[in-house]
Amino acid sequence: MRLVPVAAALLLLPLVPAAATAAPAGTYYVTGVQSGLNVANTGSAVALHRPKGNEGRQQWSLRDGRFEDVSSPGSCITRSLGIAPCSREDTVHTPRQVGDQWEIFGIGGETRWYLTPTTGGTAPMPADPRLDQMTFLTSHNAYANGVDGGFAPPFVNLAPNQRRGLTQQLADGVRGFMLDIHQTPDGAILCHNSCTLVSRPVALWVDIQRIVDFLAANRSEIVTVFLEDYVSAAVLRAELRRVAGLNDVLFRAEGVRENGWPTRSRMLADNKRLLIFTDHAKDGREDSGVLYQRDWTVENYWSMGPGVGNSDWSCYSRWDGRPLTATDTFRPLFVMNHFRDVPMTATATTDNAKLADRAQRFCQPAARKKPTYLAVDHYHLGDPASAVARLNTYTYQP
């Protein structure tokens, strides 16, 4: 767990003008705008921890200017950032609003905070939701399935991430696909770490063609591809040029920065229903319509732990400098990873059954947005589709 030391001498930061709105009473997570970390009670003082629901004593009841530890009633944060009985005068703070952020106490260099209700506001899903209001079932390492191709032996046989081929995944309702691509003399090949020992290698264009053909036959569907990208821009461009009909359906994010994400009906009407993201820094590949993922999404850390044993449900960014709470001129899409280091079937079944709970109680308030993509191993186990259906019944506002 990451801890940020707290200097006992730090006092209240200067407040904005007195006319600013005071924070309403309620139960909150107090999240640093820059770090995305939550204020937590360490016993004698407060520090910044990775968001983890209330397992790390991170929920605070705000009443009359006092932040009281929900897990330890009567214990409040002092102005010197210690923990003391709430009856003491130095536990009274004056949070003041600055946009959707607040100025309170200073911890670890943070000067602005989000006060996120532990139970966020929800509203029924609109009839025509925006892309960022929807949630999609996403297949982690979708290519490593033992049907189409996968890891180099023996791992594809011992621990595949999925058990069904990509065409079946599409038929089963998977709408997000995480694909690793590596460069070989044959182009961009789907594999993990090395393609030299894969018995049935699959080229990227083959799976993209499967997806484009599916979209042509299913005009009401939207699909997203996430590339863990180890090829050159030239190889990627050449690979995508082999896909018949790609440009007809490829979504290029035009106007999103100015107007936000389009609605479902607009995407269907424009027939721009395939998003392709790459984790590779910009170097010309965006000319092919591939989007640099860090520009458009936020994503939590990729692993919950080893293949067996206890899992880590904390929800924090996998990218330094871009917290899950990051906002731009639009609302970034939220990729929520929910899988282990090693995809054991029994563990995945248990984890997938808890997907909705983690998404709603842990990751949703940590990001201050609803997950757009729920990424899992063995999507056919533990009924993660039910979690997707549950999240698609509402919109979320912190």
Short mmCIF file of C-alpha atoms in Angstrom, two decimals:
data_model
loop_
_atom_site.label_atom_id
_atom_site.label_comp_id
_atom_site.label_asym_id
_atom_site.label_seq_id
_atom_site.Cartn_x
_atom_site.Cartn_y
_atom_site.Cartn_z
CA MET A 1 0.00 0.00 0.00
CA ARG A 2 1.35 3.41 -0.94
CA LEU A 3 1.60 5.89 1.95
CA VAL A 4 2.38 9.58 1.71
CA PRO A 5 3.92 11.05 4.90
CA VAL A 6 2.02 13.87 6.55
CA ALA A 7 3.80 16.78 8.16
CA ALA A 8 2.20 17.49 11.51
CA ALA A 9 2.93 21.19 11.14
CA LEU A 10 0.75 21.62 8.05
CA LEU A 11 -2.24 23.84 8.75
CA LEU A 12 -5.34 24.77 6.82
CA LEU A 13 -4.73 26.14 3.35
CA PRO A 14 -5.96 29.65 2.56
CA LEU A 15 -9.66 29.61 1.89
CA VAL A 16 -11.42 31.03 -1.12
CA PRO A 17 -13.71 34.01 -0.51
CA ALA A 18 -16.32 33.63 2.19
CA ALA A 19 -19.13 33.74 -0.35
CA ALA A 20 -18.12 30.29 -1.64
CA THR A 21 -20.52 27.42 -0.98
CA ALA A 22 -19.84 25.31 2.10
CA ALA A 23 -19.64 21.53 1.73
CA PRO A 24 -22.93 19.80 2.60
CA ALA A 25 -23.13 17.21 5.35
CA GLY A 26 -22.69 13.63 4.20
CA THR A 27 -20.34 10.65 4.05
CA TYR A 28 -17.44 11.11 1.65
CA TYR A 29 -14.20 9.85 0.22
CA VAL A 30 -11.70 12.73 0.20
CA THR A 31 -9.60 12.26 -2.94
CA GLY A 32 -6.57 14.23 -4.07
CA VAL A 33 -7.12 15.81 -7.48
CA GLN A 34 -3.50 15.32 -8.57
CA SER A 35 -2.80 11.89 -7.09
CA GLY A 36 -6.20 10.20 -7.13
CA LEU A 37 -5.41 8.88 -3.63
CA ASN A 38 -7.81 8.95 -0.68
CA VAL A 39 -7.37 10.46 2.76
CA ALA A 40 -7.18 7.57 5.24
CA ASN A 41 -6.91 7.23 9.02
CA THR A 42 -3.62 5.60 10.00
CA GLY A 43 -4.49 5.61 13.72
CA SER A 44 -2.71 8.72 14.93
CA ALA A 45 -2.75 10.85 11.78
CA VAL A 46 -4.01 10.88 8.21
CA ALA A 47 -2.23 9.91 4.98
CA LEU A 48 -3.01 9.22 1.33
CA HIS A 49 -3.84 5.62 0.41
CA ARG A 50 -4.95 3.84 -2.72
CA PRO A 51 -8.77 3.95 -2.94
CA LYS A 52 -10.14 0.76 -1.43
CA GLY A 53 -13.67 1.40 -0.28
CA ASN A 54 -13.58 1.65 3.49
CA GLU A 55 -11.13 -1.21 4.03
CA GLY A 56 -8.42 1.35 4.72
CA ARG A 57 -10.57 3.63 6.91
CA GLN A 58 -11.14 6.00 4.02
CA GLN A 59 -14.75 7.08 4.61
CA TRP A 60 -15.43 10.34 6.40
CA SER A 61 -18.69 11.71 7.75
CA LEU A 62 -18.75 15.49 7.33
CA ARG A 63 -20.96 17.40 9.75
CA ASP A 64 -20.50 20.90 11.14
CA GLY A 65 -17.08 21.14 9.52
CA ARG A 66 -15.76 17.96 11.15
CA PHE A 67 -14.46 14.93 9.27
CA GLU A 68 -15.33 11.94 11.45
CA ASP A 69 -13.95 8.47 10.70
CA VAL A 70 -16.94 6.28 9.81
CA SER A 71 -15.06 3.25 11.15
CA SER A 72 -14.14 4.98 14.41
CA PRO A 73 -17.01 7.21 15.56
CA GLY A 74 -15.84 10.11 17.66
CA SER A 75 -12.44 10.32 15.92
CA CYS A 76 -11.93 13.36 13.68
CA ILE A 77 -9.18 14.98 11.64
CA THR A 78 -7.45 17.86 13.39
CA ARG A 79 -6.20 20.97 11.62
CA SER A 80 -2.65 19.69 12.19
CA LEU A 81 -3.71 16.46 10.42
CA GLY A 82 -3.74 14.26 13.47
CA ILE A 83 -6.65 12.20 14.78
CA ALA A 84 -8.39 13.41 17.93
CA PRO A 85 -11.80 13.35 19.65
CA CYS A 86 -14.35 15.27 17.60
CA SER A 87 -15.15 17.41 20.62
CA ARG A 88 -11.88 19.31 20.22
CA GLU A 89 -12.04 22.74 18.60
CA ASP A 90 -9.14 22.05 16.27
CA THR A 91 -11.18 19.36 14.45
CA VAL A 92 -13.38 22.02 12.80
CA HIS A 93 -12.53 22.72 9.16
CA THR A 94 -14.11 24.99 6.56
CA PRO A 95 -14.22 23.25 3.18
CA ARG A 96 -14.85 25.76 0.40
CA GLN A 97 -15.86 24.92 -3.13
CA VAL A 98 -13.78 25.73 -6.22
CA GLY A 99 -15.69 24.38 -9.20
CA ASP A 100 -16.27 20.69 -8.46
CA GLN A 101 -13.27 20.62 -6.11
CA TRP A 102 -12.70 21.79 -2.56
CA GLU A 103 -9.97 23.45 -0.55
CA ILE A 104 -9.54 21.85 2.86
CA PHE A 105 -6.39 20.61 4.59
CA GLY A 106 -3.06 20.00 2.85
CA ILE A 107 -1.66 16.47 2.69
CA GLY A 108 1.27 15.24 0.62
CA GLY A 109 1.40 18.40 -1.46
CA GLU A 110 -2.26 18.21 -2.48
CA THR A 111 -4.15 21.53 -2.47
CA ARG A 112 -7.44 20.53 -4.10
CA TRP A 113 -9.74 17.65 -3.22
CA TYR A 114 -12.78 15.86 -4.49
CA LEU A 115 -15.44 15.15 -1.89
CA THR A 116 -17.07 12.08 -3.41
CA PRO A 117 -20.20 10.74 -1.70
CA THR A 118 -19.70 7.11 -0.70
CA THR A 119 -23.09 6.45 -2.27
CA GLY A 120 -23.08 8.42 -5.51
CA GLY A 121 -26.12 9.81 -7.20
CA THR A 122 -27.70 7.73 -9.92
CA ALA A 123 -30.38 8.34 -12.52
CA PRO A 124 -32.10 5.94 -14.93
CA MET A 125 -30.18 5.28 -18.12
CA PRO A 126 -31.49 7.61 -20.85
CA ALA A 127 -33.10 6.09 -23.89
CA ASP A 128 -30.21 7.35 -26.01
CA PRO A 129 -27.08 7.26 -23.80
CA ARG A 130 -23.72 8.74 -24.64
CA LEU A 131 -20.78 6.41 -25.14
CA ASP A 132 -19.35 7.36 -21.72
CA GLN A 133 -22.64 6.44 -20.04
CA MET A 134 -22.62 2.87 -21.35
CA THR A 135 -20.75 -0.20 -20.06
CA PHE A 136 -19.33 -3.00 -22.21
CA LEU A 137 -18.16 -6.52 -21.40
CA THR A 138 -14.47 -6.70 -22.30
CA SER A 139 -12.26 -9.73 -22.85
CA HIS A 140 -8.73 -9.48 -21.43
CA ASN A 141 -6.16 -11.05 -23.79
CA ALA A 142 -9.04 -12.04 -26.05
CA TYR A 143 -6.67 -13.73 -28.51
CA ALA A 144 -5.19 -16.09 -25.86
CA ASN A 145 -8.05 -18.53 -25.99
CA GLY A 146 -6.67 -21.85 -27.26
CA VAL A 147 -9.11 -21.71 -30.19
CA ASP A 148 -7.78 -18.96 -32.47
CA GLY A 149 -4.22 -18.91 -31.13
CA GLY A 150 -2.57 -17.65 -27.97
CA PHE A 151 0.50 -17.80 -25.78
CA ALA A 152 3.52 -19.86 -26.62
CA PRO A 153 3.18 -23.45 -25.31
CA PRO A 154 2.68 -24.72 -22.73
CA PHE A 155 0.95 -21.66 -21.27
CA VAL A 156 -1.91 -21.55 -23.75
CA ASN A 157 -2.86 -25.02 -22.54
CA LEU A 158 -2.24 -24.46 -18.83
CA ALA A 159 -3.72 -21.02 -18.29
CA PRO A 160 -5.46 -19.39 -21.27
CA ASN A 161 -7.16 -16.07 -20.53
CA GLN A 162 -10.25 -17.12 -22.46
CA ARG A 163 -11.73 -20.44 -23.60
CA ARG A 164 -13.68 -19.32 -26.65
CA GLY A 165 -12.57 -17.91 -29.98
CA LEU A 166 -13.12 -14.31 -30.96
CA THR A 167 -16.09 -15.03 -33.19
CA GLN A 168 -17.83 -16.82 -30.31
CA GLN A 169 -16.91 -13.99 -27.97
CA LEU A 170 -18.71 -11.55 -30.25
CA ALA A 171 -21.75 -13.83 -30.39
CA ASP A 172 -21.75 -14.04 -26.58
CA GLY A 173 -21.94 -10.27 -26.14
CA VAL A 174 -18.29 -9.32 -25.63
CA ARG A 175 -17.84 -5.81 -27.03
CA GLY A 176 -14.34 -4.90 -25.88
CA PHE A 177 -11.19 -6.83 -26.88
CA MET A 178 -7.70 -6.48 -25.40
CA LEU A 179 -5.11 -7.64 -27.93
CA ASP A 180 -1.30 -7.81 -27.68
CA ILE A 181 0.52 -7.32 -30.98
CA HIS A 182 4.17 -8.04 -31.71
CA GLN A 183 6.17 -7.41 -34.84
CA THR A 184 7.42 -10.30 -36.96
CA PRO A 185 8.47 -10.60 -40.60
CA ASP A 186 4.84 -11.47 -41.28
CA GLY A 187 3.49 -8.25 -39.75
CA ALA A 188 1.58 -7.62 -36.50
CA ILE A 189 0.93 -10.95 -34.79
CA LEU A 190 -1.26 -11.58 -31.73
CA CYS A 191 0.79 -13.12 -28.95
CA HIS A 192 2.21 -12.50 -25.48
CA ASN A 193 5.88 -11.47 -25.07
CA SER A 194 7.14 -13.63 -27.94
CA CYS A 195 5.54 -15.03 -31.07
CA THR A 196 8.28 -17.50 -31.93
CA LEU A 197 6.70 -20.55 -30.27
CA VAL A 198 3.01 -19.92 -30.93
CA SER A 199 1.73 -22.96 -32.79
CA ARG A 200 -1.20 -21.15 -34.46
CA PRO A 201 -0.26 -17.46 -34.75
CA VAL A 202 -3.03 -15.06 -35.74
CA ALA A 203 -2.39 -11.77 -37.51
CA LEU A 204 -4.03 -8.65 -36.12
CA TRP A 205 -5.81 -7.92 -39.37
CA VAL A 206 -7.56 -11.29 -39.20
CA ASP A 207 -9.23 -10.52 -35.87
CA ILE A 208 -10.03 -6.93 -36.88
CA GLN A 209 -11.64 -8.30 -40.03
CA ARG A 210 -13.76 -10.63 -37.91
CA ILE A 211 -14.93 -7.65 -35.91
CA VAL A 212 -15.65 -5.49 -38.96
CA ASP A 213 -17.62 -8.33 -40.55
CA PHE A 214 -19.60 -8.71 -37.33
CA LEU A 215 -20.40 -4.98 -37.31
CA ALA A 216 -21.52 -5.14 -40.94
CA ALA A 217 -23.96 -7.91 -40.03
CA ASN A 218 -25.09 -6.28 -36.76
CA ARG A 219 -25.82 -2.61 -37.39
CA SER A 220 -26.85 -1.82 -33.81
CA GLU A 221 -23.57 -2.89 -32.16
CA ILE A 222 -20.50 -0.92 -31.01
CA VAL A 223 -17.10 -2.60 -30.47
CA THR A 224 -13.81 -1.37 -28.98
CA VAL A 225 -10.30 -2.81 -29.43
CA PHE A 226 -7.40 -2.07 -27.06
CA LEU A 227 -3.95 -2.74 -28.47
CA GLU A 228 -0.95 -3.49 -26.29
CA ASP A 229 1.23 -2.37 -29.13
CA TYR A 230 4.81 -3.48 -29.85
CA VAL A 231 4.93 -2.81 -33.59
CA SER A 232 6.05 0.13 -35.69
CA ALA A 233 3.58 2.67 -36.99
CA ALA A 234 4.29 1.53 -40.55
CA VAL A 235 3.53 -2.11 -39.72
CA LEU A 236 0.31 -1.16 -37.95
CA ARG A 237 -0.82 0.99 -40.87
CA ALA A 238 -0.08 -1.82 -43.32
CA GLU A 239 -1.95 -4.31 -41.15
CA LEU A 240 -5.05 -2.13 -40.93
CA ARG A 241 -5.05 -1.46 -44.67
CA ARG A 242 -5.67 -5.18 -45.19
CA VAL A 243 -9.04 -4.99 -43.38
CA ALA A 244 -11.87 -4.63 -45.88
CA GLY A 245 -14.51 -2.14 -44.78
CA LEU A 246 -12.53 -0.81 -41.80
CA ASN A 247 -12.80 2.86 -42.75
CA ASP A 248 -16.56 2.53 -43.09
CA VAL A 249 -16.97 1.82 -39.37
CA LEU A 250 -13.84 3.28 -37.72
CA PHE A 251 -14.57 5.95 -35.10
CA ARG A 252 -11.94 8.72 -35.15
CA ALA A 253 -13.12 10.79 -32.15
CA GLU A 254 -13.75 13.85 -34.29
CA GLY A 255 -15.42 16.59 -32.24
CA VAL A 256 -15.20 14.70 -28.93
CA ARG A 257 -12.93 17.25 -27.27
CA GLU A 258 -15.33 20.04 -28.16
CA ASN A 259 -18.68 18.31 -27.73
CA GLY A 260 -18.11 15.22 -25.57
CA TRP A 261 -18.78 11.62 -26.58
CA PRO A 262 -21.57 11.02 -29.09
CA THR A 263 -24.81 9.28 -28.26
CA ARG A 264 -25.49 5.72 -29.29
CA SER A 265 -27.95 6.85 -31.97
CA ARG A 266 -25.39 9.25 -33.48
CA MET A 267 -22.74 6.51 -33.68
CA LEU A 268 -25.22 4.18 -35.34
CA ALA A 269 -26.45 6.84 -37.76
CA ASP A 270 -22.89 7.75 -38.74
CA ASN A 271 -21.96 4.03 -38.83
CA LYS A 272 -18.82 4.84 -36.81
CA ARG A 273 -19.02 1.90 -34.43
CA LEU A 274 -15.45 0.60 -33.99
CA LEU A 275 -12.97 2.29 -31.66
CA ILE A 276 -9.32 1.20 -31.75
CA PHE A 277 -7.00 2.37 -28.98
CA THR A 278 -3.25 1.87 -28.75
CA ASP A 279 -1.02 2.21 -25.70
CA HIS A 280 1.87 3.21 -27.96
CA ALA A 281 2.92 6.86 -27.82
CA LYS A 282 2.00 9.00 -30.79
CA ASP A 283 4.33 8.57 -33.73
CA GLY A 284 2.08 8.82 -36.76
CA ARG A 285 -0.13 5.80 -36.12
CA GLU A 286 -3.04 8.08 -35.25
CA ASP A 287 -3.18 8.95 -38.97
CA SER A 288 -4.73 5.49 -39.38
CA GLY A 289 -7.58 6.43 -37.03
CA VAL A 290 -6.03 4.59 -34.06
CA LEU A 291 -6.43 6.60 -30.84
CA TYR A 292 -3.71 6.96 -28.20
CA GLN A 293 -5.43 5.49 -25.17
CA ARG A 294 -4.05 7.85 -22.53
CA ASP A 295 -5.56 10.79 -24.40
CA TRP A 296 -9.07 9.38 -24.22
CA THR A 297 -9.39 6.97 -21.28
CA VAL A 298 -8.37 6.29 -17.70
CA GLU A 299 -7.50 2.78 -16.55
CA ASN A 300 -6.97 1.14 -13.18
CA TYR A 301 -3.97 -1.04 -12.31
CA TRP A 302 -4.10 -4.24 -14.30
CA SER A 303 -3.81 -6.95 -11.61
CA MET A 304 -5.72 -7.88 -8.45
CA GLY A 305 -2.94 -10.24 -7.37
CA PRO A 306 -1.70 -13.80 -8.00
CA GLY A 307 -3.84 -16.52 -9.52
CA VAL A 308 -4.97 -17.89 -6.16
CA GLY A 309 -5.50 -16.45 -2.71
CA ASN A 310 -6.80 -13.08 -1.59
CA SER A 311 -7.34 -10.31 -4.11
CA ASP A 312 -6.58 -6.61 -3.92
CA TRP A 313 -9.71 -4.61 -4.65
CA SER A 314 -8.06 -1.21 -4.43
CA CYS A 315 -8.78 0.88 -7.50
CA TYR A 316 -6.03 3.25 -8.61
CA SER A 317 -4.51 4.33 -11.90
CA ARG A 318 -2.00 2.18 -13.74
CA TRP A 319 -0.54 5.36 -15.25
CA ASP A 320 1.53 7.82 -13.23
CA GLY A 321 0.32 11.37 -13.66
CA ARG A 322 -3.15 10.40 -14.89
CA PRO A 323 -5.40 9.49 -11.94
CA LEU A 324 -8.73 7.76 -12.47
CA THR A 325 -10.39 11.06 -11.58
CA ALA A 326 -8.71 12.86 -14.51
CA THR A 327 -10.99 15.10 -16.51
CA ASP A 328 -10.44 16.91 -19.78
CA THR A 329 -12.77 19.02 -21.89
CA PHE A 330 -14.73 15.75 -22.09
CA ARG A 331 -15.24 12.82 -19.71
CA PRO A 332 -12.58 10.14 -20.32
CA LEU A 333 -13.82 6.59 -20.78
CA PHE A 334 -12.98 4.34 -17.81
CA VAL A 335 -11.37 0.95 -18.42
CA MET A 336 -11.81 -1.18 -15.29
CA ASN A 337 -9.48 -4.18 -15.13
CA HIS A 338 -10.72 -7.07 -12.99
CA PHE A 339 -8.33 -10.02 -13.31
CA ARG A 340 -5.26 -11.67 -11.75
CA ASP A 341 -1.65 -12.30 -12.76
CA VAL A 342 -2.54 -15.86 -13.78
CA PRO A 343 -6.03 -16.68 -15.14
CA MET A 344 -7.07 -19.68 -13.01
CA THR A 345 -10.61 -20.78 -13.84
CA ALA A 346 -11.81 -21.30 -10.26
CA THR A 347 -10.47 -17.94 -9.15
CA ALA A 348 -11.88 -16.16 -12.20
CA THR A 349 -15.30 -17.66 -11.53
CA THR A 350 -15.29 -16.25 -8.00
CA ASP A 351 -13.86 -12.89 -9.05
CA ASN A 352 -16.28 -12.42 -11.93
CA ALA A 353 -19.23 -13.08 -9.65
CA LYS A 354 -18.06 -10.10 -7.56
CA LEU A 355 -17.51 -7.78 -10.50
CA ALA A 356 -20.56 -5.56 -10.00
CA ASP A 357 -19.82 -5.18 -6.30
CA ARG A 358 -16.25 -4.03 -6.90
CA ALA A 359 -17.29 -1.76 -9.75
CA GLN A 360 -20.00 0.00 -7.77
CA ARG A 361 -18.54 0.13 -4.25
CA PHE A 362 -14.84 0.53 -5.01
CA CYS A 363 -13.95 1.65 -8.54
CA GLN A 364 -16.89 3.88 -9.39
CA PRO A 365 -16.31 6.33 -6.51
CA ALA A 366 -12.52 6.04 -6.92
CA ALA A 367 -12.82 7.25 -10.52
CA ARG A 368 -15.86 9.48 -9.94
CA LYS A 369 -17.30 7.86 -13.04
CA LYS A 370 -18.97 4.60 -14.00
CA PRO A 371 -16.75 2.00 -15.73
CA THR A 372 -17.15 2.03 -19.50
CA TYR A 373 -15.35 -1.29 -19.99
CA LEU A 374 -15.35 -4.21 -17.55
CA ALA A 375 -12.31 -6.32 -18.50
CA VAL A 376 -12.15 -9.91 -17.23
CA ASP A 377 -10.54 -13.29 -17.83
CA HIS A 378 -12.82 -16.24 -18.62
CA TYR A 379 -15.78 -14.00 -19.38
CA HIS A 380 -18.03 -17.07 -19.65
CA LEU A 381 -17.54 -17.90 -15.94
CA GLY A 382 -19.11 -16.14 -12.95
CA ASP A 383 -21.65 -14.27 -15.11
CA PRO A 384 -19.86 -10.93 -15.58
CA ALA A 385 -22.49 -10.13 -18.22
CA SER A 386 -24.94 -9.60 -15.36
CA ALA A 387 -22.64 -6.92 -13.94
CA VAL A 388 -22.60 -5.18 -17.32
CA ALA A 389 -26.39 -5.33 -17.47
CA ARG A 390 -26.63 -3.92 -13.94
CA LEU A 391 -24.37 -0.97 -14.70
CA ASN A 392 -26.30 -0.26 -17.88
CA THR A 393 -29.46 0.51 -15.91
CA TYR A 394 -28.24 3.88 -14.61
CA THR A 395 -25.98 6.88 -15.03
CA TYR A 396 -23.71 8.00 -12.19
CA GLN A 397 -22.94 11.46 -10.85
CA PRO A 398 -20.67 11.87 -7.80
#
